PDB file of C-alpha atoms in Angstrom:
ATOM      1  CA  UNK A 216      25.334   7.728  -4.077  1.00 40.00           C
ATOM      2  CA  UNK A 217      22.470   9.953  -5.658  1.00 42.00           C
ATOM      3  CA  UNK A 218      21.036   8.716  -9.456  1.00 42.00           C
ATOM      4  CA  UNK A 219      24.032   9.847 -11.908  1.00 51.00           C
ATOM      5  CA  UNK A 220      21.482  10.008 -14.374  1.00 58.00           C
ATOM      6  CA  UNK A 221      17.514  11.031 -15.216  1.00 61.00           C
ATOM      7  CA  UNK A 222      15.440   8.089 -13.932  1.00 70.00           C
ATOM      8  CA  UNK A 223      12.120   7.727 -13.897  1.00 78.00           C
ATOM      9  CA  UNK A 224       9.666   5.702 -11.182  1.00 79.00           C
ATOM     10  CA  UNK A 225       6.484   4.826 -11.277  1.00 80.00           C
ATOM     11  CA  UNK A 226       4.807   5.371  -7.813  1.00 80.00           C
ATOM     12  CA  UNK A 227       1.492   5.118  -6.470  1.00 78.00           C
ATOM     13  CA  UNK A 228      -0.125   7.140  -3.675  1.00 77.00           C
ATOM     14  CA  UNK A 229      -3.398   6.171  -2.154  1.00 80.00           C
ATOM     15  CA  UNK A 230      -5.205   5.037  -5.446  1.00 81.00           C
ATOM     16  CA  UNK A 231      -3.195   7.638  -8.094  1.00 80.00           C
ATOM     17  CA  UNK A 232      -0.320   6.614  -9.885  1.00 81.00           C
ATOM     18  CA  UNK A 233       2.416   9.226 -10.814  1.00 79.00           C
ATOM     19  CA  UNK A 234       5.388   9.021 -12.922  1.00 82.00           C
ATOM     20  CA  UNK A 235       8.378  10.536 -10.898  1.00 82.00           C
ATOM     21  CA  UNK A 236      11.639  11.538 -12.394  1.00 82.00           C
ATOM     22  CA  UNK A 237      14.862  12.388 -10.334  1.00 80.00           C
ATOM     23  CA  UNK A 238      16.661  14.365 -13.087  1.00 80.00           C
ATOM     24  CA  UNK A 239      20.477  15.847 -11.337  1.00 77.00           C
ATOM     25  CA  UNK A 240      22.187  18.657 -12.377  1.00 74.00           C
ATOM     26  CA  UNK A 241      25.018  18.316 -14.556  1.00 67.00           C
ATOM     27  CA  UNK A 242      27.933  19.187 -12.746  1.00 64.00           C
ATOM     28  CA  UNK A 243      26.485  18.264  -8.969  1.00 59.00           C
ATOM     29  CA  UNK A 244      24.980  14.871  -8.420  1.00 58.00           C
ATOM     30  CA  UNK A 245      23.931  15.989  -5.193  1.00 66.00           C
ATOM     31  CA  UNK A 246      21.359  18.350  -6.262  1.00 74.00           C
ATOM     32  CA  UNK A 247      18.611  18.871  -8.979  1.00 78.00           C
ATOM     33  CA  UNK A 248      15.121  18.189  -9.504  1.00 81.00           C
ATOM     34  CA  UNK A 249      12.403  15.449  -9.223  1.00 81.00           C
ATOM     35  CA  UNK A 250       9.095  15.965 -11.568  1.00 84.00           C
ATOM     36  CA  UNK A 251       5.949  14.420 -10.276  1.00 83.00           C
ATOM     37  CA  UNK A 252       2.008  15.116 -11.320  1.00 73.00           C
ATOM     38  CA  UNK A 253       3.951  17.960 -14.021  1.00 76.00           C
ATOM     39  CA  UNK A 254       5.255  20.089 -11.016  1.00 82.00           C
ATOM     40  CA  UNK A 255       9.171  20.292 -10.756  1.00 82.00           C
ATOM     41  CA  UNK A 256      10.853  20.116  -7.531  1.00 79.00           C
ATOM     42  CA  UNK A 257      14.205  21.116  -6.732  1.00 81.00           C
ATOM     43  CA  UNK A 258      16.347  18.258  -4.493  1.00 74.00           C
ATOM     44  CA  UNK A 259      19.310  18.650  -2.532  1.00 72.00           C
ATOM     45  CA  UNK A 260      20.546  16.035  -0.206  1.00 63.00           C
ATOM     46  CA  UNK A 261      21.415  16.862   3.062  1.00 56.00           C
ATOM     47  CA  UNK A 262      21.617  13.037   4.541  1.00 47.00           C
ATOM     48  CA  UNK A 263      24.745  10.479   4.773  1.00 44.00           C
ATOM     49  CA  UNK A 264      25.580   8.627   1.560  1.00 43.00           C
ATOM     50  CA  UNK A 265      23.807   5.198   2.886  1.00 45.00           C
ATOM     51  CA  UNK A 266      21.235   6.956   3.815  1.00 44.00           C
ATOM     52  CA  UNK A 267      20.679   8.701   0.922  1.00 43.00           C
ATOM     53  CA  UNK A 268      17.071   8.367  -0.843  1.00 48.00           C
ATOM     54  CA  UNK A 269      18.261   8.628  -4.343  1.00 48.00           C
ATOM     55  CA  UNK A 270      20.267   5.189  -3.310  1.00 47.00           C
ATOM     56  CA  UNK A 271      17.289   3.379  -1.845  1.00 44.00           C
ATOM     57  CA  UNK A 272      15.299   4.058  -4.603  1.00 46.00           C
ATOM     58  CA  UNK A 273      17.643   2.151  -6.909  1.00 46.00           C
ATOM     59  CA  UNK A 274      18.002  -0.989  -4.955  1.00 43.00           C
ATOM     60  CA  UNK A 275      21.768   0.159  -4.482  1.00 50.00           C
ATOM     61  CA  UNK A 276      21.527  -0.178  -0.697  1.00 58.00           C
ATOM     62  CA  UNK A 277      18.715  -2.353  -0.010  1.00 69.00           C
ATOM     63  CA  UNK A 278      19.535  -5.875   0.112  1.00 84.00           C
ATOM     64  CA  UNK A 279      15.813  -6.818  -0.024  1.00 86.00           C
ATOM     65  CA  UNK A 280      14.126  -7.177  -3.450  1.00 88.00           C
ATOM     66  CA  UNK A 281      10.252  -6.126  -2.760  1.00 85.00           C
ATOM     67  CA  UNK A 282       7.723  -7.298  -5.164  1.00 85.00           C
ATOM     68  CA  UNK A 283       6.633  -4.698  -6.911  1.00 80.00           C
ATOM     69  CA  UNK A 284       2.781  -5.449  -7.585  1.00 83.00           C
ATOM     70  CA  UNK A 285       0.537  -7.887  -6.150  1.00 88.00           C
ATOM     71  CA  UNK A 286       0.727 -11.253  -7.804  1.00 90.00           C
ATOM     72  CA  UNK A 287       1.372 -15.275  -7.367  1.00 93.00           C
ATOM     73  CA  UNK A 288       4.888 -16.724  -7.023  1.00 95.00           C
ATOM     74  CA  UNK A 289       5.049 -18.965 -10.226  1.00 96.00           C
ATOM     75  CA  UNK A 290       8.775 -19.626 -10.405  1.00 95.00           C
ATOM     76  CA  UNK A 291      11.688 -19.324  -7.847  1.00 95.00           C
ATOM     77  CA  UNK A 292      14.921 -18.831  -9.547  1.00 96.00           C
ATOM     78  CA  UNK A 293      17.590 -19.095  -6.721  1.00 97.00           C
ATOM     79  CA  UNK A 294      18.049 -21.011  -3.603  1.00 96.00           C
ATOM     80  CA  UNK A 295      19.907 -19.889  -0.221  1.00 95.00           C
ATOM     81  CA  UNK A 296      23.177 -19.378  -0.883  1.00 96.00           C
ATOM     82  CA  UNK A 297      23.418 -18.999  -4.567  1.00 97.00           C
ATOM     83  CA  UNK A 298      25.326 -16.189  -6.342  1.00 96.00           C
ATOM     84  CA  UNK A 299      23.842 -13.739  -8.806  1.00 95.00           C
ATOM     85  CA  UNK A 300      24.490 -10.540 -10.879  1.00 93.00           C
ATOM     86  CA  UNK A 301      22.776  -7.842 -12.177  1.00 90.00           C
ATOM     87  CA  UNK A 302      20.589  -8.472 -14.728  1.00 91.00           C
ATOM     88  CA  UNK A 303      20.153 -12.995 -13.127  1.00 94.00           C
ATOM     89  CA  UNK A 304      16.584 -14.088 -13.233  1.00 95.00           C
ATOM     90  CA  UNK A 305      15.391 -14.108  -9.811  1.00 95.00           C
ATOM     91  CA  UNK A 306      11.727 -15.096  -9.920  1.00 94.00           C
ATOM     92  CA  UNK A 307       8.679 -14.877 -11.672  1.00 94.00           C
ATOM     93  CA  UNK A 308       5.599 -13.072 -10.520  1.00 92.00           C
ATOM     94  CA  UNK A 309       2.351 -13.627 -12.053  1.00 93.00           C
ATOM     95  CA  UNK A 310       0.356 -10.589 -11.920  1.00 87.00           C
ATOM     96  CA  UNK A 311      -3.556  -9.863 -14.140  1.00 84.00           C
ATOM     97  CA  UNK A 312      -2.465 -13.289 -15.847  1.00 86.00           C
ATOM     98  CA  UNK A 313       1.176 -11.618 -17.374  1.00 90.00           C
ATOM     99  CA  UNK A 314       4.462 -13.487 -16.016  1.00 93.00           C
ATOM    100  CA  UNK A 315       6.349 -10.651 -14.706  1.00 90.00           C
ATOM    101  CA  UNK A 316      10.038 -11.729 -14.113  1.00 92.00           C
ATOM    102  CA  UNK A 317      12.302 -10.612 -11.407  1.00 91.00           C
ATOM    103  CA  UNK A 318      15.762  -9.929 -11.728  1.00 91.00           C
ATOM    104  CA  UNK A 319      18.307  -8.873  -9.713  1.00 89.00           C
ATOM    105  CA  UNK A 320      19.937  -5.335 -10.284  1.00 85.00           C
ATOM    106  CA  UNK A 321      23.036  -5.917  -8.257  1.00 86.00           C
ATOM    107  CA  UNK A 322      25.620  -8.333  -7.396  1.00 90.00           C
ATOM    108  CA  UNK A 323      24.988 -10.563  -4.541  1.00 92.00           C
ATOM    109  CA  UNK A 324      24.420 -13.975  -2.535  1.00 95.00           C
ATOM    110  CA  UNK A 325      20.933 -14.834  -2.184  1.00 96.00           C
ATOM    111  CA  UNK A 326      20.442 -14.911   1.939  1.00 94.00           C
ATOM    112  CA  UNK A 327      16.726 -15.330   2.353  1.00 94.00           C
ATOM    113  CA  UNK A 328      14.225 -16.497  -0.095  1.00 94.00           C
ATOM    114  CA  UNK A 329      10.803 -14.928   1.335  1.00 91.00           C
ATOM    115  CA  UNK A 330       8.087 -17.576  -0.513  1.00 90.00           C
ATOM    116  CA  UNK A 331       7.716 -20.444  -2.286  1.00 93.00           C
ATOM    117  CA  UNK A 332       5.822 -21.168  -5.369  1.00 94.00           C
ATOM    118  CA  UNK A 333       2.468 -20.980  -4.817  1.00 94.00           C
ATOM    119  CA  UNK A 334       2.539 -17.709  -2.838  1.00 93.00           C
ATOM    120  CA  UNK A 335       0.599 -15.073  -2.898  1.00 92.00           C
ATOM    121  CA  UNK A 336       2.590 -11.667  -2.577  1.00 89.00           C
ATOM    122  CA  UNK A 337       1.166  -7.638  -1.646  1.00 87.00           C
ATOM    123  CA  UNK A 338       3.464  -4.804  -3.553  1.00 82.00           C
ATOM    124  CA  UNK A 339       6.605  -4.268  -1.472  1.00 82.00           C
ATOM    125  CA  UNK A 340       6.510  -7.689   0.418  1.00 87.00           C
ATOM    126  CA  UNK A 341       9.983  -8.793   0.378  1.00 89.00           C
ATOM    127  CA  UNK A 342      10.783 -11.732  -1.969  1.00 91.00           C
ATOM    128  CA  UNK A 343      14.226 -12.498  -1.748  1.00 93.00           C
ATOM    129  CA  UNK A 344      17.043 -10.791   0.438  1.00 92.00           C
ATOM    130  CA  UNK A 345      20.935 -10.349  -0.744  1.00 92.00           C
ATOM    131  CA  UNK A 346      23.918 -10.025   0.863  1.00 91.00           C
ATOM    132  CA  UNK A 347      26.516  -7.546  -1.366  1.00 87.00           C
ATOM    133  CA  UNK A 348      29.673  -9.446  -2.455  1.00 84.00           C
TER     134      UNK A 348
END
């Protein structure tokens, strides 16, 4: 389903970073307006519900947590087949020599772990992959 509240994302396109905001309207989560570079953009969605880009943007629907930045694998927090909810340590990234942890923002088992300590990760390289319970 679409963001049920203001959110804000930090994106990057091509070497500029923007701050985007998906703000709704009140009384119709299906609609409203996304901010970027101090324009405003009205949104409507027009898609099905899982396919939705309000949802993917979340994490809702994706059952692959992507590493956000570039950085080294210093810690793996789960194994194959272990359960976590939202809010469960994950990893731990090491990016410009800060420990950036991971966590998970949904309920799930983990199915894949995508790297072992040690590894070296690009932004949006899967790290681990989750099956919804």
């Amino acid at each position: 389903s679409p963001p049920e509240a203001s959110r804000d994302f930090c994106i990057r396109i091509g070497a500029a970073r923007y701050v985007v905001r998906i703000e709704p309207e009140v009384d119709s989560a299906e609609s409203g307006v996304v901010r970027i570079g101090g324009r405003a953009l009205p949104y409507a969605f027009d898609a099905p519900l899982g396919a939705r880009p309000g949802a993917a943007l979340r994490g809702d629907t994706d059952p692959v947590i992507r590493c956000h930045m570039p950085g080294l694998l210093v810690r793996l927090a789960v194994r194959e087949g272990d359960e976590v909810k939202p809010g469960d340590l994950l990893a731990v990234l090491e990016a410009m020599k800060m420990q950036n942890e991971i966590r998970a923002k949904r309920k799930g088992r983990v199915r894949k772990v995508h790297g072992a300590p040690g590894a070296t990760f690009e932004a949006g390289m899967p790290l681990v992959t989750l099956d919804p319970l």
